[in-house]
Amino acid sequence: MSGLQDKVVIVTGGARGIGAAVAARMARDGATVVVTDLLDEQGAKTASEIRGLFLRHDVTSEDGWKSVVEATVERYGRVDGLVNNAGIAAGTPLESETLEQFERVLKVNLTGVFLGLKAVIEAMRTAGGGSIVNIASISGLIGLPGVSGYGASKWGVRGLTKIAATELGRHRIRVNAVNPGVIYTPMTMERNAQLGEGNFPPAPLGRIGVPEEIGEAVSFLISDAASYMTGAEITVDGGWTSGQAMTTQHPDTTGGTAPDPGVQVNSL
Ligand code: NAP
């Protein structure tokens, strides 16, 4: 795919994982990418590999957002795209989740997206329009146990995406979401994710995804190829949330034979 020529796109949490793959995909499609993250060394490396700019940035800071947008406009003259990707995964069952844990996840995953949406509006209006992609999750499509803060944040991101789409369409700013399933990144490596066929039976495709598969969907939504899409979502989950995968085992209704998901799927 091509079609991001002359576009300047900011990717938060772009140092590694999904954000780095999104940044690389969009750079290959012609975009100039500004990578932001808390991870200085990795962020600078990722940005230099795609001839982009790295900016240290905490998405929970409103002043930080102001600086990122100002630095981007100063360096490249415009902002055409934003990928709200930065996020943290944390969670315990509701009874043991503390208020502090709950609020921390909401602050990064949901407030960070809210601040990002607000921060780019003026620059995108000046550029004549823009495209924003929020990375939500299948945790925002269904109720997964043990992940109240994370799940609530991702349901919130999906809702905010649709609200922003209704408000910003008149400025030619499109706002869409991508819902990844289990994707092989540092976030899920810590939770025993394994690559390869047959390693994730709950998904009809039988495996977890790789960050590049999210990059494809995001690059499409940022590009003009998605010019009539706003308030929409693309779910990239190997079919997991479509329903029960057919496997050689039967679903567990009596105990004992359910497919082993192979990874703690409740923190995605
Ligand atoms: P990752 O490998 O942990 O990468 C996330 C990046 O965001 C890290 O570099 C992290 O830096 C950064 N970050 C965290 N808090 C930040 C903050 N306050 N400001 C700026 N940057 C911050 O995770 P990932 O798997 O690529 O996930 C990327 C996005 O996809 C997240 O929104 C996640 O919820 C979503 N997602 C992932 C999966 C999956 O299976 N991997 C599934 C569904 C949705 P630090 O290391 O310093 O925290």
Short mmCIF file of N, CA and C and ligand atoms in Angstrom, two decimals, residues 12-20 36-39 42 57-60 84-89 104 108-109 135-139 150 154 178-188 190 211 267-268, ligand 1:
data_model
loop_
_atom_site.label_atom_id
_atom_site.label_comp_id
_atom_site.label_asym_id
_atom_site.label_seq_id
_atom_site.Cartn_x
_atom_site.Cartn_y
_atom_site.Cartn_z
N THR A 12 2.21 7.76 19.12
CA THR A 12 2.60 7.70 20.54
C THR A 12 2.95 6.26 20.93
N GLY A 13 3.83 6.12 21.92
CA GLY A 13 4.26 4.78 22.31
C GLY A 13 4.90 4.06 21.15
N GLY A 14 5.61 4.85 20.32
CA GLY A 14 6.13 4.31 19.05
C GLY A 14 7.51 3.69 19.14
N ALA A 15 8.09 3.62 20.35
CA ALA A 15 9.45 3.09 20.47
C ALA A 15 9.53 1.61 20.14
N ARG A 16 8.48 0.86 20.50
CA ARG A 16 8.57 -0.60 20.37
C ARG A 16 7.17 -1.15 20.10
N GLY A 17 7.11 -2.47 19.95
CA GLY A 17 5.82 -3.15 19.84
C GLY A 17 4.98 -2.66 18.67
N ILE A 18 3.69 -2.56 18.92
CA ILE A 18 2.75 -2.17 17.87
C ILE A 18 3.08 -0.78 17.33
N GLY A 19 3.41 0.15 18.23
CA GLY A 19 3.70 1.52 17.78
C GLY A 19 4.87 1.58 16.81
N ALA A 20 5.93 0.81 17.10
CA ALA A 20 7.09 0.81 16.21
C ALA A 20 6.74 0.21 14.85
N THR A 36 6.84 9.19 19.39
CA THR A 36 6.94 9.70 20.77
C THR A 36 6.84 8.54 21.74
N ASP A 37 7.50 8.66 22.88
CA ASP A 37 7.50 7.58 23.88
C ASP A 37 8.21 8.07 25.13
N LEU A 38 8.10 7.25 26.17
CA LEU A 38 8.88 7.49 27.39
C LEU A 38 10.25 6.84 27.29
N LEU A 39 10.39 5.86 26.40
CA LEU A 39 11.64 5.12 26.26
C LEU A 39 12.58 5.85 25.32
N GLN A 42 15.25 3.53 22.96
CA GLN A 42 14.56 2.73 21.96
C GLN A 42 13.78 3.61 20.98
N HIS A 57 7.92 11.90 25.43
CA HIS A 57 6.55 12.39 25.62
C HIS A 57 5.79 11.48 26.55
N ASP A 58 5.18 12.07 27.55
CA ASP A 58 4.26 11.32 28.41
C ASP A 58 2.85 11.71 27.99
N VAL A 59 2.06 10.74 27.52
CA VAL A 59 0.74 11.07 26.96
C VAL A 59 -0.24 11.57 28.02
N THR A 60 0.13 11.44 29.31
CA THR A 60 -0.78 11.92 30.34
C THR A 60 -0.56 13.41 30.66
N ASN A 84 -2.93 7.26 18.34
CA ASN A 84 -2.92 7.18 19.80
C ASN A 84 -2.71 5.73 20.19
N ASN A 85 -1.45 5.35 20.33
CA ASN A 85 -1.10 3.94 20.55
C ASN A 85 -0.60 3.65 21.96
N ALA A 86 0.03 4.63 22.61
CA ALA A 86 0.66 4.36 23.92
C ALA A 86 -0.36 3.77 24.88
N GLY A 87 0.06 2.76 25.60
CA GLY A 87 -0.85 2.15 26.56
C GLY A 87 -0.10 1.24 27.51
N ILE A 88 -0.72 0.99 28.65
CA ILE A 88 -0.15 0.03 29.60
C ILE A 88 -1.19 -1.03 29.89
N ALA A 89 -0.71 -2.24 30.17
CA ALA A 89 -1.61 -3.35 30.52
C ALA A 89 -1.38 -3.68 31.98
N ARG A 104 -4.63 4.68 37.33
CA ARG A 104 -3.38 4.79 36.56
C ARG A 104 -3.59 4.31 35.12
N VAL A 108 -3.43 6.69 31.56
CA VAL A 108 -2.58 6.51 30.36
C VAL A 108 -3.44 6.15 29.15
N ASN A 109 -4.29 5.14 29.29
CA ASN A 109 -4.97 4.56 28.12
C ASN A 109 -6.14 5.38 27.61
N ILE A 135 -5.76 3.22 19.14
CA ILE A 135 -5.58 1.78 19.33
C ILE A 135 -6.39 1.37 20.56
N ALA A 136 -7.48 0.70 20.32
CA ALA A 136 -8.32 0.21 21.41
C ALA A 136 -7.91 -1.24 21.66
N SER A 137 -8.87 -2.16 21.71
CA SER A 137 -8.53 -3.56 22.01
C SER A 137 -9.79 -4.40 21.97
N ILE A 138 -9.59 -5.71 21.82
CA ILE A 138 -10.74 -6.59 21.97
C ILE A 138 -11.24 -6.58 23.43
N SER A 139 -10.40 -6.09 24.36
CA SER A 139 -10.86 -5.92 25.74
C SER A 139 -11.95 -4.86 25.85
N TYR A 150 -8.20 -1.79 32.65
CA TYR A 150 -7.78 -1.88 31.24
C TYR A 150 -9.00 -2.00 30.32
N LYS A 154 -10.40 0.70 27.46
CA LYS A 154 -10.53 0.41 26.02
C LYS A 154 -11.97 0.56 25.53
N VAL A 178 -8.69 0.89 15.94
CA VAL A 178 -8.26 -0.47 15.60
C VAL A 178 -8.28 -1.28 16.90
N ASN A 179 -8.88 -2.45 16.83
CA ASN A 179 -8.96 -3.33 18.00
C ASN A 179 -8.07 -4.55 17.79
N PRO A 180 -6.85 -4.52 18.32
CA PRO A 180 -6.00 -5.72 18.20
C PRO A 180 -6.50 -6.84 19.12
N GLY A 181 -6.29 -8.07 18.67
CA GLY A 181 -6.44 -9.22 19.55
C GLY A 181 -5.12 -9.44 20.26
N VAL A 182 -4.69 -10.69 20.39
CA VAL A 182 -3.39 -10.93 21.02
C VAL A 182 -2.29 -10.74 19.98
N ILE A 183 -1.40 -9.81 20.25
CA ILE A 183 -0.32 -9.47 19.32
C ILE A 183 1.01 -9.66 20.05
N TYR A 184 1.98 -10.20 19.34
CA TYR A 184 3.29 -10.51 19.95
C TYR A 184 4.11 -9.23 20.11
N THR A 185 4.14 -8.71 21.32
CA THR A 185 4.91 -7.50 21.64
C THR A 185 5.51 -7.66 23.04
N PRO A 186 6.38 -6.75 23.45
CA PRO A 186 6.90 -6.85 24.82
C PRO A 186 5.78 -6.95 25.86
N MET A 187 4.63 -6.27 25.58
CA MET A 187 3.51 -6.32 26.53
C MET A 187 3.00 -7.74 26.72
N THR A 188 2.89 -8.51 25.64
CA THR A 188 2.33 -9.87 25.76
C THR A 188 3.41 -10.93 25.94
N GLU A 190 5.59 -10.71 28.09
CA GLU A 190 5.62 -10.85 29.56
C GLU A 190 4.51 -11.77 30.05
N PRO A 211 2.91 -7.48 15.23
CA PRO A 211 2.63 -6.04 15.17
C PRO A 211 2.44 -5.49 13.75
N SER A 267 -5.57 -9.31 29.61
CA SER A 267 -4.89 -8.02 29.78
C SER A 267 -4.43 -7.46 28.44
N LEU A 268 -5.30 -7.49 27.46
CA LEU A 268 -4.90 -7.06 26.12
C LEU A 268 -5.51 -5.74 25.74
P1 NAP B 1 4.24 -2.17 24.50
O1 NAP B 1 5.13 -3.09 23.77
O2 NAP B 1 4.28 -2.15 25.99
O3 NAP B 1 4.45 -0.70 23.93
C1 NAP B 1 3.76 0.40 24.48
C2 NAP B 1 4.66 1.60 24.49
O4 NAP B 1 3.92 2.70 25.08
C3 NAP B 1 5.90 1.38 25.36
O5 NAP B 1 7.05 1.84 24.70
C4 NAP B 1 5.59 2.18 26.59
O6 NAP B 1 6.72 2.67 27.28
C5 NAP B 1 4.79 3.35 26.00
N1 NAP B 1 4.07 4.08 27.03
C6 NAP B 1 3.49 3.59 28.15
N2 NAP B 1 2.98 4.58 28.89
C7 NAP B 1 3.25 5.73 28.22
C8 NAP B 1 3.00 7.10 28.48
N3 NAP B 1 2.37 7.51 29.61
N4 NAP B 1 3.40 8.02 27.57
C9 NAP B 1 4.05 7.63 26.46
N5 NAP B 1 4.34 6.36 26.16
C10 NAP B 1 3.95 5.41 27.04
O7 NAP B 1 2.72 -2.47 24.13
P2 NAP B 1 2.03 -2.93 22.77
O8 NAP B 1 1.62 -4.34 22.94
O9 NAP B 1 2.82 -2.51 21.59
O10 NAP B 1 0.69 -2.07 22.88
C11 NAP B 1 0.46 -0.88 22.12
C12 NAP B 1 -1.02 -0.54 22.21
O11 NAP B 1 -1.79 -1.64 21.70
C13 NAP B 1 -1.52 -0.31 23.64
O12 NAP B 1 -2.47 0.72 23.65
C14 NAP B 1 -2.18 -1.63 24.00
O13 NAP B 1 -3.16 -1.49 24.99
C15 NAP B 1 -2.77 -2.01 22.65
N6 NAP B 1 -3.07 -3.45 22.52
C16 NAP B 1 -2.07 -4.38 22.53
C17 NAP B 1 -2.39 -5.72 22.38
C18 NAP B 1 -1.34 -6.79 22.35
O14 NAP B 1 -1.71 -7.97 22.31
N7 NAP B 1 -0.06 -6.46 22.35
C19 NAP B 1 -3.73 -6.12 22.25
C20 NAP B 1 -4.71 -5.15 22.26
C21 NAP B 1 -4.38 -3.80 22.38
P3 NAP B 1 7.10 2.03 28.73
O15 NAP B 1 7.69 0.71 28.48
O16 NAP B 1 8.04 3.03 29.32
O17 NAP B 1 5.81 1.90 29.52
#
